[in-house]
XYZ file of C-alpha atoms in Angstrom:
582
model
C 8.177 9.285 33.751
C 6.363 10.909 30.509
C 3.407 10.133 29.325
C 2.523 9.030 25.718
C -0.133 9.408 24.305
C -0.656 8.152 20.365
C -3.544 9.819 18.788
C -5.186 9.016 15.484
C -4.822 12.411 13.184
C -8.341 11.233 11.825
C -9.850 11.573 15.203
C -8.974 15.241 15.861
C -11.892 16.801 14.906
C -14.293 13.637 16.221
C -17.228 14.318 18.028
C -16.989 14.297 22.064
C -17.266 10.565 23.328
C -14.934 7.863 25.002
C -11.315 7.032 24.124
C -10.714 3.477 22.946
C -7.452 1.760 22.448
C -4.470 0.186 25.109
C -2.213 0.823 27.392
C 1.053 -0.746 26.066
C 2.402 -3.324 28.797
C 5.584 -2.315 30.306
C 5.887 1.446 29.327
C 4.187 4.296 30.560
C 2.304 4.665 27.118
C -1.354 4.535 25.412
C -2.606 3.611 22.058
C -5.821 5.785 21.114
C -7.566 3.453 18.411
C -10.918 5.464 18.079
C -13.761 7.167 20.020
C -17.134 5.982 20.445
C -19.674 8.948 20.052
C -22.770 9.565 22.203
C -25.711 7.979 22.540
C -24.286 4.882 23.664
C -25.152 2.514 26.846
C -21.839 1.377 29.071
C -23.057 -2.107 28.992
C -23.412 -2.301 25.237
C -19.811 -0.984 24.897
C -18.043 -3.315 27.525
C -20.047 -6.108 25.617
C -18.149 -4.916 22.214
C -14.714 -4.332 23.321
C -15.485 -7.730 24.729
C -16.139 -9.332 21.643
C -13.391 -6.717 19.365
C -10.871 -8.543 22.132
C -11.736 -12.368 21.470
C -11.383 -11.692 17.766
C -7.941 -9.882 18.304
C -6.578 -11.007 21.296
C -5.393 -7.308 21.838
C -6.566 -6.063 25.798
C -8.991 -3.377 24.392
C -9.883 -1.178 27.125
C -11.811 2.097 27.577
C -8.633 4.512 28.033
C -10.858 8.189 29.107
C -12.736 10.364 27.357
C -12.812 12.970 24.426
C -14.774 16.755 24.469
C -14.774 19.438 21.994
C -16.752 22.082 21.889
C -20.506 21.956 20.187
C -23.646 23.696 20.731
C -26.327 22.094 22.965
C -23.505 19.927 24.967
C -22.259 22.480 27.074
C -22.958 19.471 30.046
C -21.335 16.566 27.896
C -17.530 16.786 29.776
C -19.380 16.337 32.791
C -21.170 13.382 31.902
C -18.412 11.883 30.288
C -16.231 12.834 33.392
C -18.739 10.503 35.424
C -18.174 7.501 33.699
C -14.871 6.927 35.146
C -16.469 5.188 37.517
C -18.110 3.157 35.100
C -15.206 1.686 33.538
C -12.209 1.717 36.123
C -8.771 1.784 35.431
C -5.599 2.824 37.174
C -5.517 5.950 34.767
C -8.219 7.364 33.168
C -7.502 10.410 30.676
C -9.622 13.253 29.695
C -8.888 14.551 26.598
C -10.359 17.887 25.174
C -10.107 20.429 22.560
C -11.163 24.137 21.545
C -12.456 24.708 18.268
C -9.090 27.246 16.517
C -6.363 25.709 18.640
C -4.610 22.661 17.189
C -3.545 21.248 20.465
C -4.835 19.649 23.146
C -5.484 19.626 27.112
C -4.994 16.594 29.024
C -6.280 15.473 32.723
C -5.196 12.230 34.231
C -7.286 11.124 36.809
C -5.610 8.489 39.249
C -7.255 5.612 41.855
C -5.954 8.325 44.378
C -7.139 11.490 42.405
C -7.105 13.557 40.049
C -3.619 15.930 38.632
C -5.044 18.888 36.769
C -3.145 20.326 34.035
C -3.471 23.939 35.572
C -0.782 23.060 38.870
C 2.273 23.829 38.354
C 4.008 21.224 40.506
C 8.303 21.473 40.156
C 10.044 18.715 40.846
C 13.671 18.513 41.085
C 14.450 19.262 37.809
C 12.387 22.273 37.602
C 10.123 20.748 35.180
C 6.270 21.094 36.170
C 3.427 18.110 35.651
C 1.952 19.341 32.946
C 5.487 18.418 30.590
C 5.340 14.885 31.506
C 2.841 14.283 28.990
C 3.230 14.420 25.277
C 0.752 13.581 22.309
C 2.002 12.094 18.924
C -0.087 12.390 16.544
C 0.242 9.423 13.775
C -1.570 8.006 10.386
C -3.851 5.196 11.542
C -4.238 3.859 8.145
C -0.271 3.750 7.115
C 0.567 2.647 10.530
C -2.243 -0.436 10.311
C -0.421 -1.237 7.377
C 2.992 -0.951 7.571
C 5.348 -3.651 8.804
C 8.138 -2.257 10.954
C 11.729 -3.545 10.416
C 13.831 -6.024 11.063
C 11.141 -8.748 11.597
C 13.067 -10.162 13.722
C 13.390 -7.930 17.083
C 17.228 -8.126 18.404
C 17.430 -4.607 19.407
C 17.460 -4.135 23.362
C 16.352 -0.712 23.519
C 12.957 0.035 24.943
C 11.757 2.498 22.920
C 12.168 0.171 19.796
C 10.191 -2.240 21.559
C 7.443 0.247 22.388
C 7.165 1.764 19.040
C 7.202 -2.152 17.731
C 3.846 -2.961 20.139
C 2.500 0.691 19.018
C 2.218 -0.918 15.415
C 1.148 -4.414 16.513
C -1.556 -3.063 18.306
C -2.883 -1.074 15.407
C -2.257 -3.544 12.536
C -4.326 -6.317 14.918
C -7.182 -4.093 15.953
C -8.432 -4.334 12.267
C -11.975 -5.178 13.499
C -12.530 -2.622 15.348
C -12.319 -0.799 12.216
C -15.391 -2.760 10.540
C -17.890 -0.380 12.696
C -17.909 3.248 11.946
C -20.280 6.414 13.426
C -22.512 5.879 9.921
C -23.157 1.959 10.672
C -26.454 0.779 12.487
C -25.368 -0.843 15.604
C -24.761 -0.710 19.471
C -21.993 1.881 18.876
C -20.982 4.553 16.503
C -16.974 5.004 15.860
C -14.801 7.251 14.958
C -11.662 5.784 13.170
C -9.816 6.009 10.190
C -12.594 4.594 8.102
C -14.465 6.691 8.859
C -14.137 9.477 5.830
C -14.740 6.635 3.416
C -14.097 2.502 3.155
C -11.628 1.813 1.143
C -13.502 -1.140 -1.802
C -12.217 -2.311 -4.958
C -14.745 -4.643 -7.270
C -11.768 -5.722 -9.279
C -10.131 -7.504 -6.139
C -13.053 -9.073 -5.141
C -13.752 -10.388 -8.236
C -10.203 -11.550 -8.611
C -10.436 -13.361 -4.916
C -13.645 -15.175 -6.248
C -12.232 -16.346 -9.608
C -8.839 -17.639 -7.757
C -10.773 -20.079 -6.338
C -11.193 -22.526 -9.236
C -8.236 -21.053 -10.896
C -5.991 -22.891 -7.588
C -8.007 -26.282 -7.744
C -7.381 -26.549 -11.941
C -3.860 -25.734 -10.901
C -3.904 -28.048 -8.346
C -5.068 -30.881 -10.315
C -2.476 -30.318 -13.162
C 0.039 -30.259 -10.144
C -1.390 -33.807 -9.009
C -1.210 -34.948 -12.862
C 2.607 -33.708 -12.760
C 3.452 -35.856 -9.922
C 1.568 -38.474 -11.217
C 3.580 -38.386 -13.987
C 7.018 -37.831 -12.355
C 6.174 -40.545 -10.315
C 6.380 -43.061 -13.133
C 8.891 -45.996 -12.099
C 11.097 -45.414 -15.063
C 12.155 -41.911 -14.136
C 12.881 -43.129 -11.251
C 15.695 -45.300 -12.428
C 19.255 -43.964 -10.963
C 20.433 -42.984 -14.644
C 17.169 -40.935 -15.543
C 17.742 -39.127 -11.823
C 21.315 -38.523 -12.534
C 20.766 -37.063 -16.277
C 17.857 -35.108 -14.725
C 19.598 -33.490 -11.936
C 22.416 -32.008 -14.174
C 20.128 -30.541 -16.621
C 18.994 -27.007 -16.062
C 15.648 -27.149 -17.605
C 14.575 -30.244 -15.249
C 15.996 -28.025 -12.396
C 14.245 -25.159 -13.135
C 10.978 -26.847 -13.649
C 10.701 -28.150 -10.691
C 11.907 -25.287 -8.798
C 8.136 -23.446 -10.681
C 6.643 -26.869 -10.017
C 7.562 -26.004 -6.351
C 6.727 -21.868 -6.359
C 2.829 -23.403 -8.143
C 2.428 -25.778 -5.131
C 3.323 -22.983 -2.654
C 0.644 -20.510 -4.400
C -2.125 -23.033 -5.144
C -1.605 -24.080 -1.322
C -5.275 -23.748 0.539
C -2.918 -22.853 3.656
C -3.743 -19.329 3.542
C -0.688 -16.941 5.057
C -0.625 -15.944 8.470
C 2.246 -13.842 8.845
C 3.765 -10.876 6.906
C 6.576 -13.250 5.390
C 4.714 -15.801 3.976
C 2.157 -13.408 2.533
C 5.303 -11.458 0.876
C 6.820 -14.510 -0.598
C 3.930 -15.719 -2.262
C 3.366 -12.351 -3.446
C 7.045 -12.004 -4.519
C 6.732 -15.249 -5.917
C 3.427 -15.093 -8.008
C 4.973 -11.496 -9.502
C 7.710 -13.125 -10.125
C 6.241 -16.026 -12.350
C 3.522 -13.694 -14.190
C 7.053 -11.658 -15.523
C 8.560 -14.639 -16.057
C 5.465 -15.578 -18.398
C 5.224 -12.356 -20.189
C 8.971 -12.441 -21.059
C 8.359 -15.826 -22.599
C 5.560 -14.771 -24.615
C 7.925 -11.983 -25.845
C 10.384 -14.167 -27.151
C 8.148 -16.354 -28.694
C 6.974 -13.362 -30.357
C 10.303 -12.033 -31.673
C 11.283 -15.735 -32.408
C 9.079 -17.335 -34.593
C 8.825 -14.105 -37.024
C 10.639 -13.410 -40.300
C 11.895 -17.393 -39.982
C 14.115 -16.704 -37.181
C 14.286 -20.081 -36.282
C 15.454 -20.785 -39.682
C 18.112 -18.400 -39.630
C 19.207 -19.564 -36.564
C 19.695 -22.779 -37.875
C 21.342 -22.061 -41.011
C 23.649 -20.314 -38.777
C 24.995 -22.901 -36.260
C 26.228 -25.601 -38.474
C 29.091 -22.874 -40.180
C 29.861 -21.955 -36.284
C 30.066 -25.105 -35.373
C 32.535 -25.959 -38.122
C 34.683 -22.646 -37.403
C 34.796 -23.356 -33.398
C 36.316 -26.815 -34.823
C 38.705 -25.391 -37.026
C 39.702 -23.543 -34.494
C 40.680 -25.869 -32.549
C 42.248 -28.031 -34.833
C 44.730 -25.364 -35.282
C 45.327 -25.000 -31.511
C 45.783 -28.948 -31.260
C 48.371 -28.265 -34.279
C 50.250 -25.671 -32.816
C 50.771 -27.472 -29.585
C 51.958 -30.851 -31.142
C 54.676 -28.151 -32.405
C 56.165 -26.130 -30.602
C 54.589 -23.417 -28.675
C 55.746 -20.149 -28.091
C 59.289 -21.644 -28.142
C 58.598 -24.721 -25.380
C 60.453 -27.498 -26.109
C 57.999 -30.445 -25.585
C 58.181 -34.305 -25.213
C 57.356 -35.203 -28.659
C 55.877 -38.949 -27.736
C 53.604 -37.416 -25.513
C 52.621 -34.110 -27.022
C 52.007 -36.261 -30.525
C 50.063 -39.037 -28.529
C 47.292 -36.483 -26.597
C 47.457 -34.253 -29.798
C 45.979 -36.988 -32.100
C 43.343 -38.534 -29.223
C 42.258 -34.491 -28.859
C 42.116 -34.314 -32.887
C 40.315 -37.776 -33.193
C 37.618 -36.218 -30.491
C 37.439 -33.426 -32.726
C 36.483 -35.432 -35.748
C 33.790 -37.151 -34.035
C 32.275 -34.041 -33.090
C 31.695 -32.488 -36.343
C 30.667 -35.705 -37.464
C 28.106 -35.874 -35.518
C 26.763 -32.273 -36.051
C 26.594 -32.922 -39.742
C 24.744 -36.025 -38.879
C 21.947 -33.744 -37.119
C 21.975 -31.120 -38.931
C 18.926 -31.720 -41.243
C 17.328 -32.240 -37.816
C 18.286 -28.820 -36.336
C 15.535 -26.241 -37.462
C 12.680 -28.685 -36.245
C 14.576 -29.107 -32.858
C 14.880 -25.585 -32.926
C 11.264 -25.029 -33.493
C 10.172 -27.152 -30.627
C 13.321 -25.789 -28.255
C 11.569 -22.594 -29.209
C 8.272 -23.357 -28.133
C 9.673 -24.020 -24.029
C 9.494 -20.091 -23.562
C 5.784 -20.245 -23.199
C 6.741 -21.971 -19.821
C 8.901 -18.583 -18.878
C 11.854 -17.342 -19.959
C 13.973 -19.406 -17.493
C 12.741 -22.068 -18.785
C 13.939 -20.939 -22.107
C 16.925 -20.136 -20.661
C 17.885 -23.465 -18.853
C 16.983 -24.747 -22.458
C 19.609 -23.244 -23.952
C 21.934 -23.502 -21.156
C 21.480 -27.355 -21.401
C 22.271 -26.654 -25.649
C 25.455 -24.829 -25.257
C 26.568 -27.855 -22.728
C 25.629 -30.297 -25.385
C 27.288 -28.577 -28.645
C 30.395 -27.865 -26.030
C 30.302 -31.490 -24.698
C 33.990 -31.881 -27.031
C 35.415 -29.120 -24.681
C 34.031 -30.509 -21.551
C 35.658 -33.859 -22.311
C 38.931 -32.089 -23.266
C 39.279 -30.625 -19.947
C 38.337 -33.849 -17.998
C 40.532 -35.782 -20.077
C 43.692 -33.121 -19.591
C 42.392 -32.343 -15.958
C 42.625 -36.072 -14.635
C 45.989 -36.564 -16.348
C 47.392 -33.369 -15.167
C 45.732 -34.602 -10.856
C 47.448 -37.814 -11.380
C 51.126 -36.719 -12.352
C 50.674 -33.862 -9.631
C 49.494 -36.298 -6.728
C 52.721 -39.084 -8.137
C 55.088 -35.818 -7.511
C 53.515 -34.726 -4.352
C 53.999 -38.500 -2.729
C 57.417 -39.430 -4.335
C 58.709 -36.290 -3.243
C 57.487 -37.234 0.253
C 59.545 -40.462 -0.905
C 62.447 -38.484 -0.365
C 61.782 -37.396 2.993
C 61.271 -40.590 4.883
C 57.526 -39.688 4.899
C 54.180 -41.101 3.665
C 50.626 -40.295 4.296
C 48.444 -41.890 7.057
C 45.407 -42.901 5.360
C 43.701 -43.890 8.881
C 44.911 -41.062 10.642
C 44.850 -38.519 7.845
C 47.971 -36.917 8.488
C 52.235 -37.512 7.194
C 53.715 -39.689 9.376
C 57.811 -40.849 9.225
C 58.941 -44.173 7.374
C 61.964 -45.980 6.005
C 62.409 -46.706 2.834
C 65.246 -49.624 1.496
C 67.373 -49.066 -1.524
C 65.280 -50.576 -4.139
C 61.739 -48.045 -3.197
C 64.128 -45.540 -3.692
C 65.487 -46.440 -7.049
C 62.442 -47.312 -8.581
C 60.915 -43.707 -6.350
C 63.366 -41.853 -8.140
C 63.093 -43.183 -11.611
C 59.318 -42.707 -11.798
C 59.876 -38.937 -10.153
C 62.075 -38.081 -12.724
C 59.759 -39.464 -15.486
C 56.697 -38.120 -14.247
C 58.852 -34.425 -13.528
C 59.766 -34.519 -17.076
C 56.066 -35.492 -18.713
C 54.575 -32.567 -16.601
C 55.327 -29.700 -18.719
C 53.613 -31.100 -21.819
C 50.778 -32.171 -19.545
C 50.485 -28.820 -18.228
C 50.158 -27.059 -21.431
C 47.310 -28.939 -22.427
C 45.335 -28.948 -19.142
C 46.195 -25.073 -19.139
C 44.819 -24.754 -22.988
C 41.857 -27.085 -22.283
C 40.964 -25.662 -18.552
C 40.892 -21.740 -20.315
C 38.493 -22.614 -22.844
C 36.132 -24.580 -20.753
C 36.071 -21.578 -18.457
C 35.081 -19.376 -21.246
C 31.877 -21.963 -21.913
C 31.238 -21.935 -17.990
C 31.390 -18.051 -18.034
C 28.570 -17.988 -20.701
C 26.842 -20.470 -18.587
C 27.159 -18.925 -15.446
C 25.594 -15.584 -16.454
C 22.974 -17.394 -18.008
C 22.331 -18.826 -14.644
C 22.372 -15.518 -12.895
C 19.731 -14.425 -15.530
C 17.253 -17.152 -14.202
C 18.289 -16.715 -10.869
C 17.863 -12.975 -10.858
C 14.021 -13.620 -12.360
C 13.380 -16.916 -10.102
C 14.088 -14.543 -6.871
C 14.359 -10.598 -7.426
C 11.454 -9.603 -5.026
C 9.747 -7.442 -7.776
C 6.606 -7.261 -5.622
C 8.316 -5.949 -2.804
C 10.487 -3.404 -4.805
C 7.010 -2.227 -6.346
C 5.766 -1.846 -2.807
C 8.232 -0.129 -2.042
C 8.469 2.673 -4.547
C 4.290 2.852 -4.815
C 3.620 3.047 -0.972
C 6.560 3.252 1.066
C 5.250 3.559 4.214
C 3.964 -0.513 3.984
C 7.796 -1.162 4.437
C 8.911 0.743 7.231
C 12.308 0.844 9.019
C 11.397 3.540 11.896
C 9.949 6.449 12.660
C 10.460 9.869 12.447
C 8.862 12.890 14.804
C 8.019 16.388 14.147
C 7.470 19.051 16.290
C 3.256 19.693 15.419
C 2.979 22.195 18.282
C 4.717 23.816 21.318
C 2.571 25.842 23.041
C 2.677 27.628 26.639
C 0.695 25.851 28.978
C -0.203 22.785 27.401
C 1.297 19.737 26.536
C 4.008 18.582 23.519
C 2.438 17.586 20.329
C 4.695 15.382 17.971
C 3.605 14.531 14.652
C 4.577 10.756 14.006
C 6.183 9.789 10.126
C 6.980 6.653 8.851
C 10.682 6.218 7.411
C 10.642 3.754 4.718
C 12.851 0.737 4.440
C 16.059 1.379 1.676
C 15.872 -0.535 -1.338
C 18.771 -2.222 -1.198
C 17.223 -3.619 2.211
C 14.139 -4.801 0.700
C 15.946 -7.209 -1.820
C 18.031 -8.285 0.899
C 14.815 -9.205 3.128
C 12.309 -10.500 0.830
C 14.815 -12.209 -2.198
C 13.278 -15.794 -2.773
C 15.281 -18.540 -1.208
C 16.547 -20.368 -4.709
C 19.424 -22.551 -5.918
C 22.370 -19.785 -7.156
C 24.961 -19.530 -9.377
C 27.817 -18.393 -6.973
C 30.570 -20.156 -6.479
C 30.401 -22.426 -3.679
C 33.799 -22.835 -2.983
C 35.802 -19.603 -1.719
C 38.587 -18.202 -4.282
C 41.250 -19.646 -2.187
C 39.672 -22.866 -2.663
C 38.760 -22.539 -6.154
C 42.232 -21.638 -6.895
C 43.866 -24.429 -5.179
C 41.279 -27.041 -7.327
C 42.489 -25.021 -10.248
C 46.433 -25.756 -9.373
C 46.031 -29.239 -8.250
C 44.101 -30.216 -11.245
C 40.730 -30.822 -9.434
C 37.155 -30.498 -11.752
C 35.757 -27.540 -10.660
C 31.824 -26.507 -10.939
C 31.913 -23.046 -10.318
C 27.921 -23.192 -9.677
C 26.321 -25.549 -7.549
C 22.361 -26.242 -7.549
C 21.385 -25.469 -3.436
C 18.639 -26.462 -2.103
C 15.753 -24.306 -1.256
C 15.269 -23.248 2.087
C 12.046 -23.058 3.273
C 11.151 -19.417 4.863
C-alpha cells in the first residue's frame, strides 16, 4: 500500500513545528493543511483543532511533525519527536528537510514502532519501504478554491473519490486559515495566508451597500405582486392574453431571477452560489444592452423614421399578397382548380386583407408615439425589448396567422373525412373507447352516401391544399423571425457569462481533474509529485451552469413536427417550459 502524502507548496520552507491536516477515511492517504511553529503548549493546540473542528466538521488531527534545519535548534527534532506521545495516533509522520535539497525525508512511526527510511526492506516485488511513500506537492490556495467536476460523483474509481475528499477537506478547512504565524494568539501557523491576506475594500464596501440595495428591491418586488395580484388580472381572459405574450413572459421570468437574488437565503452550496452569480451577470448585461439601444434609438429621430417606414411596408407586404390570392384564384403553375371553391376562399382571404390595411391606416397617426413608448421598454433589458417586438411582429402579422388557421383547419377536416371514409371502405371504424380500428358492417345506403362524400371531399382537396401549402410557408417565414428572436432572449436570459468569465480569468476555480508532475526523483528518498489543476472545457461550463429557462426549441421531434405539418395540425414550433428549479 503507498503512502500519500499532500503537502502545501507554501509550507516548504516553514519553520520546524507540528503537521496539521487529516487522514482521508478509507485510503491510505494524508492531507497536510499547515504547521504550527514553536513556542506552543499541547493543550492549547488540542483546544484549537478542537474548536477549528466544530466550526468545520472536518476530523482535524495532529498528523507528525516538521524539522528543517536552523541555528540554535539543533535539539528541536528531538523534542518534536517526543510529542508523539502527546498526541497519539495510529501513524505519526516525521517530516524533515535540508536546507539545498528540494525533497524530503519521511519516518512513519507506528503503535508497534517505528520504520526508518534508511532499511532497505524487499518485499516480493523487489521494491524496498522507503518507495511506498510519495509526496505531492499542491497549491493550497487554487485547490481551496476550486470546485472539482462533475458535481455529482458517479465515478466508481477510488482514486477519483480520494482526490474528490483531498479538495473537500481543503475548501472546508477555511478557518483554519484565519490564524497565521504573524497573529497574536495560542498558536502561530503556517498556511497559505501566510505571505499576505488576500483584502479588497471595494468588495466590502459592495457587501455593505447590498444590504439596502436587496430590501428596496424587495419592496418593489412586494409592490409587483401586489399589483399582479389585482382581481382583474386575474380574470381567465387577462391570464390567457398574458401567457401568449412574450413581454409578460419574460417579465416575470426577471421578476423571478430578482426574487432569487434579493433572497436573504444566503447560498450554501457551489450551485446555488453560481446561479445567482450567473444570473445577476446575466441581468446587469442585459441592462447595459438596453441602455445601448435606447441610446442608438432615440437619436437623429429614429423613432420617427421608423415610423414613417412601416406604414409603406405594411402596404407592400399587402400588395403582395393580394397578388398571391390573385394568382391562385387563377390558375397556378398550370393546376387546374375547382373554380367555386378556389373563388370562394380567394375572396374571404382578400376581404381579410382589406381589413388589415384598414386598420393600419386607422393607427397610423398613432404609430410614432407607440413607438416612442415601445422604445422606452429597453431600459428594462434588451429581452424585454425584444419580447416587445416579438409581441409587434405577431400583431402586424396577425392577417397571416389567421390565414393559416383558417386554411390549416379546412385542410385537418377534409384529411380526417378521407382518412375515416376510406376506413368506410374497409369494413372498419375507429374505437373511440378503446382507441384503436376495430371491424364493422356497413348496409348499402352508408356506403352510397360514404362514397359520394369521399369523392367530393377527394376532389375539393387539391384546391384546399394549395392554399394551406401557400398560407402554412409564409407563416413559417414569420415564426422563423420569431423564433430567432426567441433564441436571442434565451441566449441572454441563460448563457452562464459569469461562469465563462471564471473560466477564462482563473481556470483553476473550475476544475475537471488533476494533473501530476514528476518534482523530484532522487536516490534514497521518497517520490515527489507536483499536483496541477486541469481546468474544466468551455463547452462543459455552459453545459453545467446554463440557467434553467423556458426555450425556443421545438418541443415536438421532426418526425412529429412533420406529421402535424402533413395532417394539417397548428404547430408552435416553440413552447414556453417551465423553469426548473436547480
Amino acid at each position: 500500500m503507498v503512502l500519500k502524502i499532500f503537502f502545501p507548496q507554501c509550507c516548504n520552507t516553514a519553520e520546524s513545528g507540528l503537521l496539521v491536516g487529516r487522514w482521508i477515511p478509507g485510503q491510505d492517504s494524508a492531507v497536510v493543511l499547515a504547521i504550527i511553529h514553536y513556542p506552543f503548549i499541547p493543550a492549547q493546540v488540542k483546544k484549537y483543532l478542537s474548536q477549528i473542528q466544530n466550526q468545520t466538521q472536518v476530523d482535524l488531527t495532529v498528523l507528525g511533525s516538521w524539522s528543517i534545519p536552523k541555528e540554535g535548534q539543533e535539539g528541536m527534532e528531538n523534542f518534536l519527536k517526543d510529542l508523539s506521545t502527546i498526541f497519539p495516533h495510529s501513524r505519526w509522520l516525521q517530516l524533515s528537510r535540508e536546507f539545498g535539497k528540494r525533497a524530503f525525508t519521511c519516518r512513519v512511526i507506528q503503535k508497534n514502532g517505528m520504520t526508518p527510511p534508511e532499511q532497505d526492506n524487499e518485499d516480493g516485488d523487489g521494491k524496498s519501504e522507503k518507495d511506498k511513500i510519495i509526496f505531492i506537492h499542491y497549491d493550497q490556495r487554487k485547490v481551496m478554491l476550486s470546485q472539482l467536476h462533475p458535481l455529482q460523483e458517479g465515478d466508481q474509481n477510488p482514486e477519483s473519490s480520494e482526490l474528490r475528499l483531498v479538495f473537500q477537506t481543503v475548501a472546508k478547512s477555511q478557518p483554519l486559515f484565519f490564524l497565521d504565524k504573524y497573529d497574536e494568539g495560542p498558536v502561530k501557523l503556517t498556511h497559505w495566508q501566510s505571505e499576505g491576506r488576500e483584502a479588497s475594500i471595494i468588495v466590502e464596501l459592495l457587501k455593505q451597500a447590498s444590504v439596502p440595495l436587496c430590501m428596496f428591491m424587495t419592496w418593489l418586488l412586494s409592490m409587483w405582486h401586489w399589483i399582479c395580484s389585482i382581481r382583474i388580472l386575474n380574470l381567465r381572459p387577462v391570464q390567457f392574453i398574458s401567457s401568449k405574450l412574450s413581454s409578460c413572459v419574460q417579465s416575470g421570468y426577471r421578476t423571478g431571477h430578482l426574487q432569487t437574488l434579493c433572497s436573504p437565503k444566503r447560498a450554501t452550496t457551489h450551485m446555488e452560489f453560481m446561479r445567482k452569480a450567473n444570473i445577476f451577470v446575466s441581468f446587469l448585461v442585459d441592462l447595459a444592452l438596453g441602455l445601448l439601444l435606447i441610446s442608438w434609438l432615440y437619436r437623429e429621430n429614429r423613432i420617427g423614421k421608423l415610423a414613417n417606414t412601416l406604414i409603406p411596408v405594411a402596404d407592400h407586404v399587402a400588395k403582395e399578397l393580394q397578388e398571391l390570392l390573385e394568382w391562385l384564384m387563377g390558375a397556378p403553375a398550370g393546376l387546374k382548380m375547382n373554380r367555386a371553391l378556389d373563388q370562394v376562399l380567394g375572396r374571404f382571404f382578400l376581404y381579410h386583407i382589406h381589413l388589415w390595411i384598414s386598420y393600419i391606416h386607422l393607427m397610423s397617426p398613432f404609430i410614432e408615439m407607440i413607438l416612442w413608448y415601445v422604445g422606452l421598454s429597453a431600459c428594462l433589458g434588451l429581452t424585454f425589448a425584444l419580447s416587445v417586438l416579438s409581441d409587434i411582429i405577431a400583431l402586424l402579422t396577425f392577417h397571416i396567422y389567421c390565414f393559416y388557421v383558417y386554411g390549416a383547419r379546412l385542410y385537418c377536416l377534409k384529411i380526417y373525412g378521407l382518412s375515416s371514409l376510406w376506413r368506410l371502405f374497409r369494413g372498419k371504424k375507429w374505437n373511440v373507447l378503446r382507441q384503436r380500428v376495430d371491424s364493422c358492417s356497413y348496409d348499402m345506403d352508408q356506403l352510397f352516401i360514404g362514397t359520394l362524400l369521399f369523392t367530393i371531399l377527394l376532389f375539393l382537396l387539391p384546391t384546399t391544399a394549395l392554399y394551406y401549402l401557400v398560407f402554412t410557408l409564409l407563416r413559417l417565414v414569420v415564426v422563423m423571425f420569431q423564433g430567432v428572436i426567441h433564441l436571442s432572449v434565451d441566449l441572454i436570459n441563460s448563457f452562464p457569462l459569469f461562469a465563462l468569465g471564471l473560466r477564462v480569468c482563473r481556470p483553476y476555480r473550475l476544475a475537471e481533474g488533476v494533473k501530476f508532475r514528476v518534482l523530484c526523483e532522487e536516490p534514497g528518498v521518497p517520490l515527489h509529485l507536483s499536483m496541477e489543476i486541469n481546468p474544466l472545457k468551455c463547452s462543459c461550463v455552459v453545459q453545467c451552469y446554463r440557467t434553467a429557462t423556458y426555450s425556443c426549441y421545438p418541443k415536438d421531434s421532426w418526425t412529429a413536427l412533420c406529421k402535424k405539418l402533413f395532417v394539417g395540425e397548428l404547430i408552435y414550433p416553440w413552447k414556453h417550459k417551465s423553469t426548473k428549479t436547480d
